Coordinates of C-alpha atoms in Angstrom, one line a residue:
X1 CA 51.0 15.1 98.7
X2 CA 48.9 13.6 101.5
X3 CA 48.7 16.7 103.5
X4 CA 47.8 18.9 100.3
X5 CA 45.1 16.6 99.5
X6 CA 44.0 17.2 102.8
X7 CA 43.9 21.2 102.4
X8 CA 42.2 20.9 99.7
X9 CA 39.7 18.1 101.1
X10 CA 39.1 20.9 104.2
X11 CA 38.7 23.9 102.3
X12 CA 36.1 22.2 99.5
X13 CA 34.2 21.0 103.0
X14 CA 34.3 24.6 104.5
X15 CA 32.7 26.0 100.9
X16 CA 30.4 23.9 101.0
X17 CA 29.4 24.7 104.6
X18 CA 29.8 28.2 103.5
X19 CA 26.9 27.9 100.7
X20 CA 24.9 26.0 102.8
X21 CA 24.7 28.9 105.3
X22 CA 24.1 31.5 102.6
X23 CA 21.0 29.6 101.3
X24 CA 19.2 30.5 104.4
X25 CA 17.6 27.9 107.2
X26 CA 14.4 27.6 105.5
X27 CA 13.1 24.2 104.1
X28 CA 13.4 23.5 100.7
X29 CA 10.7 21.8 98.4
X30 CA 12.5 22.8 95.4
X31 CA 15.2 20.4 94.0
X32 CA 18.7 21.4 93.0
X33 CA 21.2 20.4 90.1
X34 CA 23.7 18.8 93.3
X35 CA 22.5 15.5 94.8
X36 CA 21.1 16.0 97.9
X37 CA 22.2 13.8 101.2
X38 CA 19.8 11.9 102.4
X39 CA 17.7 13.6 105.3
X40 CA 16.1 11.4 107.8
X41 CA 13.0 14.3 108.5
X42 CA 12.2 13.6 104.5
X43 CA 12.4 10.1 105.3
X44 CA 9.9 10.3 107.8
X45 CA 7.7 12.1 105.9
X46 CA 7.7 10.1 102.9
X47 CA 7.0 7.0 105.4
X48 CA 4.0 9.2 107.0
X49 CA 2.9 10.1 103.6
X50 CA 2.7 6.4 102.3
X51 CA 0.3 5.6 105.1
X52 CA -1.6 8.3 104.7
X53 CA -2.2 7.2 101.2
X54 CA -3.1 3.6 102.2
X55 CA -5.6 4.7 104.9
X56 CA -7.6 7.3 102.7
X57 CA -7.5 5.0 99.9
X58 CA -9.5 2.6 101.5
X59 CA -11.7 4.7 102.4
X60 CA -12.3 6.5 99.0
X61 CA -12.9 2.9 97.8
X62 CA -15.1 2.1 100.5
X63 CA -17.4 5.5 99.8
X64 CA -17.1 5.1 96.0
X65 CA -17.8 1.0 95.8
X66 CA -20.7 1.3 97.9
X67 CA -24.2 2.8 96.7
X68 CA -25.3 3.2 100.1
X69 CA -23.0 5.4 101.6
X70 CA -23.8 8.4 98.8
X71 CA -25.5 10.6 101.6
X72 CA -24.6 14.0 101.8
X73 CA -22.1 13.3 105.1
X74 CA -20.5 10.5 103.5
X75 CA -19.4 12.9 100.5
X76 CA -17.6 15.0 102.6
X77 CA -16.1 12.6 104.3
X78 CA -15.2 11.0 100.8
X79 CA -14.0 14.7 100.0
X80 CA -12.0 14.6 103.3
X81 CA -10.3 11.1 102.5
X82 CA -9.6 12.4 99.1
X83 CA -7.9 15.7 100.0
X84 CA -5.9 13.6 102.5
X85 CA -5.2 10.6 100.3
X86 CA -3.5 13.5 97.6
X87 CA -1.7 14.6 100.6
X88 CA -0.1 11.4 101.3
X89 CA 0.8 10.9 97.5
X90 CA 2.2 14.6 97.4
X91 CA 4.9 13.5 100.2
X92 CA 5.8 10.5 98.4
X93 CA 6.4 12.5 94.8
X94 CA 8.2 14.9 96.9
X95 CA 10.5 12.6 98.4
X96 CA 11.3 11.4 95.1
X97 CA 11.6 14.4 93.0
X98 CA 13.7 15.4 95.3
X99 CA 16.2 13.0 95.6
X100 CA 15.4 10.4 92.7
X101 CA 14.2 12.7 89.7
X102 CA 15.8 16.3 90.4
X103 CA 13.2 19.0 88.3
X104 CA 12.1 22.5 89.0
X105 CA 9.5 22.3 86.9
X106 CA 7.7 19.1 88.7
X107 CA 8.9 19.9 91.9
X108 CA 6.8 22.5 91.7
X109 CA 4.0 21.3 90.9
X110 CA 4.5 19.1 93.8
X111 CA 4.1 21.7 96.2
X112 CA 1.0 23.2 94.4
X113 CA -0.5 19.5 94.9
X114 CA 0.7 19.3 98.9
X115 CA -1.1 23.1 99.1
X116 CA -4.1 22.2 97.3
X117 CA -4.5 19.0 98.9
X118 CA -3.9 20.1 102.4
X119 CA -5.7 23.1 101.9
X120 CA -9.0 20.2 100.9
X121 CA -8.3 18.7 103.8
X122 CA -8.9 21.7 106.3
X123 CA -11.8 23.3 104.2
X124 CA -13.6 19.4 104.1
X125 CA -13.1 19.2 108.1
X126 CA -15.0 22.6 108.1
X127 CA -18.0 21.2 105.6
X128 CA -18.2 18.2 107.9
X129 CA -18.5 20.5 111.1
X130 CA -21.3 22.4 109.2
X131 CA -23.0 19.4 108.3
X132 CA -22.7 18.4 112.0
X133 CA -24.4 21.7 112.6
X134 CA -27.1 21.9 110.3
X135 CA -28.3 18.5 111.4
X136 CA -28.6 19.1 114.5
X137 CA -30.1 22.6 114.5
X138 CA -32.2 21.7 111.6
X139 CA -32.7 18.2 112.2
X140 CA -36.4 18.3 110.7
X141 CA -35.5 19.1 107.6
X142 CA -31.8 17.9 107.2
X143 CA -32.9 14.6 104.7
X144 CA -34.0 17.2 102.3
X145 CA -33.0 17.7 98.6
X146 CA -31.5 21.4 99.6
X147 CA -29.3 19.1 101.9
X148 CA -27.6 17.7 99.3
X149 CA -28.0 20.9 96.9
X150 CA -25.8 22.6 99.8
X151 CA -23.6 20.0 100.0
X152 CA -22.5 19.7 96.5
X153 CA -21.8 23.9 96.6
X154 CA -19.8 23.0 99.7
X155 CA -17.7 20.6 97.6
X156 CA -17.2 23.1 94.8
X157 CA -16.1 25.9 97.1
X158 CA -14.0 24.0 98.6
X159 CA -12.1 22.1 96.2
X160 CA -12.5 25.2 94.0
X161 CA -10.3 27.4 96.3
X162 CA -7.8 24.6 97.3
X163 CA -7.3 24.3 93.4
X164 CA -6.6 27.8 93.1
X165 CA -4.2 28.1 96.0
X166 CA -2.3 25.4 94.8
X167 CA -1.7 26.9 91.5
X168 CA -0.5 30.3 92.7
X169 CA 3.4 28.6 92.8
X170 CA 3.1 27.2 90.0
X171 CA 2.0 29.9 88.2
X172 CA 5.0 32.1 89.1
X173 CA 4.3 33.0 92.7
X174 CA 6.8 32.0 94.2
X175 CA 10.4 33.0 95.5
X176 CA 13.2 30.8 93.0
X177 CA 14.3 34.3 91.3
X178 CA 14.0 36.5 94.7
X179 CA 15.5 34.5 98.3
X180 CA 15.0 37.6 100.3
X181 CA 10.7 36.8 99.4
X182 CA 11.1 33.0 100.6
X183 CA 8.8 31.7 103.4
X184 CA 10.2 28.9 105.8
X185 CA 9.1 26.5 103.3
X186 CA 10.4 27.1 99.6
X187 CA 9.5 28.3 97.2
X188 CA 6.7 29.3 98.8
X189 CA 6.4 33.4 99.7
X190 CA 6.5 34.7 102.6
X191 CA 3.3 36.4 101.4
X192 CA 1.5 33.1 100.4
X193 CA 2.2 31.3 103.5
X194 CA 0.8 34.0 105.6
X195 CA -2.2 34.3 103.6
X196 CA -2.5 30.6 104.2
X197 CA -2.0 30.5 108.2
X198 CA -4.3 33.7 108.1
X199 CA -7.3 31.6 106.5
X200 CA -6.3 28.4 109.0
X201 CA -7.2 30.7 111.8
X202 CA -10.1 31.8 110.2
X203 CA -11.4 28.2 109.7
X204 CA -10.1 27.1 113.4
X205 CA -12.3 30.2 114.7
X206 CA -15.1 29.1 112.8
X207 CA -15.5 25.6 113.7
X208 CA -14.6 26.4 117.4
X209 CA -17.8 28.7 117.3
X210 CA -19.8 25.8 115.7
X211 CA -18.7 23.0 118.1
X212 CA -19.0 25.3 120.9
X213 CA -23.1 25.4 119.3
X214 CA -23.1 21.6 118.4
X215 CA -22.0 21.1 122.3
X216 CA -25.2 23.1 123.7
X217 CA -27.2 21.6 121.3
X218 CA -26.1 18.2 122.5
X219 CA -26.5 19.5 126.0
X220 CA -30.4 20.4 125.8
X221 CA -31.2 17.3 123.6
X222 CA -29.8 15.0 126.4
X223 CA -32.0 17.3 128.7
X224 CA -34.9 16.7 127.1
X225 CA -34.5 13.3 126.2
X226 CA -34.1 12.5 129.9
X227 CA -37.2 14.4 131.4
X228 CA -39.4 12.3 128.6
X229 CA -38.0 9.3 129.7
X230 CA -37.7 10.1 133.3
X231 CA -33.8 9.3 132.9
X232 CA -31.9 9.2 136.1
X233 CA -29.5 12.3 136.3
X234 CA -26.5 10.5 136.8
X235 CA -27.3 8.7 133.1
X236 CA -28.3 12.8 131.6
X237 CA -24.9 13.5 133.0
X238 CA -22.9 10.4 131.5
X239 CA -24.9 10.8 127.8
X240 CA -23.5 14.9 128.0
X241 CA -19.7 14.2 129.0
X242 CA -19.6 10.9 126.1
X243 CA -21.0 13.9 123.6
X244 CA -18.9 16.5 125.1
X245 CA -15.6 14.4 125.3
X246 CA -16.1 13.3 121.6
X247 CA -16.3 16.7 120.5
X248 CA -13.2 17.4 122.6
X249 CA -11.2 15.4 121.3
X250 CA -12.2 16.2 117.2
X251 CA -11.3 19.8 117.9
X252 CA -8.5 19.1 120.1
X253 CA -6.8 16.6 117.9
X254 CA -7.1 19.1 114.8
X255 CA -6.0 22.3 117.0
X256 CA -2.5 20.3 118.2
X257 CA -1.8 19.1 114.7
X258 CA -2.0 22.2 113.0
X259 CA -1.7 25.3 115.5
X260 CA 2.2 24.7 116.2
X261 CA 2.6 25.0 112.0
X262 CA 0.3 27.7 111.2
X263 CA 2.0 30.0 114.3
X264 CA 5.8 29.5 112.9
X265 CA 4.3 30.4 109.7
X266 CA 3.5 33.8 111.0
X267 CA 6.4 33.9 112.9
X268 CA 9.6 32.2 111.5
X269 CA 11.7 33.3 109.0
X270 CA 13.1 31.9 106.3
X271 CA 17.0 32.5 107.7
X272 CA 15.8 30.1 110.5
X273 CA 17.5 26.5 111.0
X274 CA 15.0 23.8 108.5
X275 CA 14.6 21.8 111.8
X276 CA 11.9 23.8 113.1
X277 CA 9.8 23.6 110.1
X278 CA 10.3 20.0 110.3
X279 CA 9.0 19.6 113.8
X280 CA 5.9 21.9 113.1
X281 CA 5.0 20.2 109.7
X282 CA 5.3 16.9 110.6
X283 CA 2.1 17.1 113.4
X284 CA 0.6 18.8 110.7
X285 CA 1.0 15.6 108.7
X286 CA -0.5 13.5 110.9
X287 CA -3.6 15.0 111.0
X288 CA -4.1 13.5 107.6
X289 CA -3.3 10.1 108.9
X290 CA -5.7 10.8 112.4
X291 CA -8.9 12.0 109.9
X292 CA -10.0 8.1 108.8
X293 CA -9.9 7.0 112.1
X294 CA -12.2 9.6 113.4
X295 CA -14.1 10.5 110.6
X296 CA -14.2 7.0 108.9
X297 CA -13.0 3.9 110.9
X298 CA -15.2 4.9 113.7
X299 CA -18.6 5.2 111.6
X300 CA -20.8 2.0 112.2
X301 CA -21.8 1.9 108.2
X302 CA -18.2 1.9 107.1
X303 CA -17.1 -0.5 109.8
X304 CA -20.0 -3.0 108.0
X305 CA -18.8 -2.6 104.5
X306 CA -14.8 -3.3 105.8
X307 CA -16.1 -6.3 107.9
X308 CA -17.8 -7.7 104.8
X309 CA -14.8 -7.3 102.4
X310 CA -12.7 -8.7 105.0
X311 CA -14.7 -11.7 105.5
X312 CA -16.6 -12.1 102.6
X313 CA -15.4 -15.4 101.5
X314 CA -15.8 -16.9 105.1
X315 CA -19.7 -15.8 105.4
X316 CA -20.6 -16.6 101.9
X317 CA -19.3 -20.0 103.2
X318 CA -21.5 -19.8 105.9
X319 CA -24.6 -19.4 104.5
X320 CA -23.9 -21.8 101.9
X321 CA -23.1 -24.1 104.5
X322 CA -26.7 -23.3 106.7
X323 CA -29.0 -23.0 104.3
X324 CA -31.1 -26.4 105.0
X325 CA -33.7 -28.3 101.8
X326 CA -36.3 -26.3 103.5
X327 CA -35.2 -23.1 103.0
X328 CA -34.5 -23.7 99.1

């Protein structure tokens, strides 16, 4: 009886390894009527995703609480924090959908809210390096109303595309009826998910062409500046590299987060093993949890604001505590 039970024990495991191979290699977004096992790569991005979430939501609460920080640069940034902050909240209704609440129907939207958001994210990170631009090459004129006119169309287009990306699966295009149509990340096409990678190289060549202006702007301001102020060359020289390095490392920290993902996308298939998906998305990820520290954290205004929640009740206490009968 024992070694009958055993048969059957092996031959149910080999099915299942059978059907697992027939499904293809490529990862799945969608959720299916068996309980999934727990996978430690979903795991880590549902962790990834929950900070994500925590940072940008500060920092949508920051922008949004404060009047001051309306300016045109701090609503993209807002815009940026937002996209990302949808991002982080699309991995952790992923995560659960999947293995907590299994439906087609939500799951998908899921993945229309992870393409929408992400796709945000990328087109805010180009308005912010055309804001960069424009204030530099028109810096006269920057604290204008047709600043903030432009801004606000900037806003529209981009949210206004992301939103219509992100519906395209949920309003049928995707692969649950055809396998042979699937990308390396269902249910999305093969189709969609080039069109996607095709318009991340687009953006990626366009802000490399900007920053590569920005730098040579920065360059011949710090020229100028020194021969009015009779600046040492050596101190020319450090102000460039600081500008130069800063720039670097924007560009460079968006390029190695999101090239190795946008590549496979072109190139993988969805027959390959889910593993390599995993390893490219997750960098891609962590963009979203990089963009508050450069873009937000690191900006003097927003630093203020976060110092004076922080320690609000310990300098109100303060100032209570110096004020003298004179000053009253």
């Amino acid at each position: 009886m024992n070694e009958n039970f055993s048969k059957s024990s092996g031959e149910s495991e080999q099915s299942i390894w059978l059907e697992s191979a027939e499904d293809g290699g490529s990862l799945d977004l969608t959720s299916v009527p068996r309980e999934p096992m727990l996978n430690p790569w979903d795991v880590v991005l549902c962790i990834s995703g929950t900070v994500i979430a925590c940072e940008n939501a500060i920092v949508v609460a920051v922008i949004f609480y404060t009047p001051s920080l309306r300016t045109p640069m701090f609503l993209l940034i807002g815009s940026l924090a937002t996209a990302d902050l949808l991002a982080g909240l699309g991995l952790i209704l992923h995560f659960v959908f999947l293995y907590c609440v299994q439906s087609e129907a939500v799951n998908l939207i899921t993945v229309g809210l992870l393409v929408a958001s992400f796709t945000a994210s990328v087109s805010s990170l180009l308005a912010i390096t055309i804001d960069r631009y424009l204030s530099l090459y028109n810096a006269l004129t920057y604290y204008s109303e047709h600043t903030v006119t432009r801004t606000y169309i900037m806003l529209i287009l981009t949210w206004g595309v992301s939103l219509c990306l992100g519906m395209l699966p949920v309003v049928g295009w995707n692969c649950l009826k055809d396998t042979s149509s699937c990308s390396i990340v269902r249910p999305l096409t093969k189709t969609n998910l080039v069109i996607l990678s095709v318009s991340f190289f687009m953006v990626f060549a366009l802000m490399l062409q900007l920053y590569a202006q920005i730098c040579k702007i920065v360059c011949r301001h710090a020229h100028q500046i020194a021969l009015q102020r009779h600046f040492l060359p050596t101190s020319h020289y450090v102000t460039t590299r600081k500008g130069i390095s800063t720039l670097a490392v924007i560009l460079g920290t968006f390029a190695s987060c999101w090239l190795p993902f946008a590549i496979y996308c072109l190139l993988g298939d969805y027959t390959y093993p889910p593993i390599y998906t995993y390893i490219t998305l997750l960098p891609a990820t962590y963009n979203s949890m990089i963009n508050p520290i450069i873009y937000a954290f690191r900006n003097q205004e927003i630093q203020k604001v976060l110092w004076a929640a922080c320690c609000g009740c310990m300098s109100s206490k303060l100032s209570c505590r110096s004020r003298s009968p004179s000053d009253v």
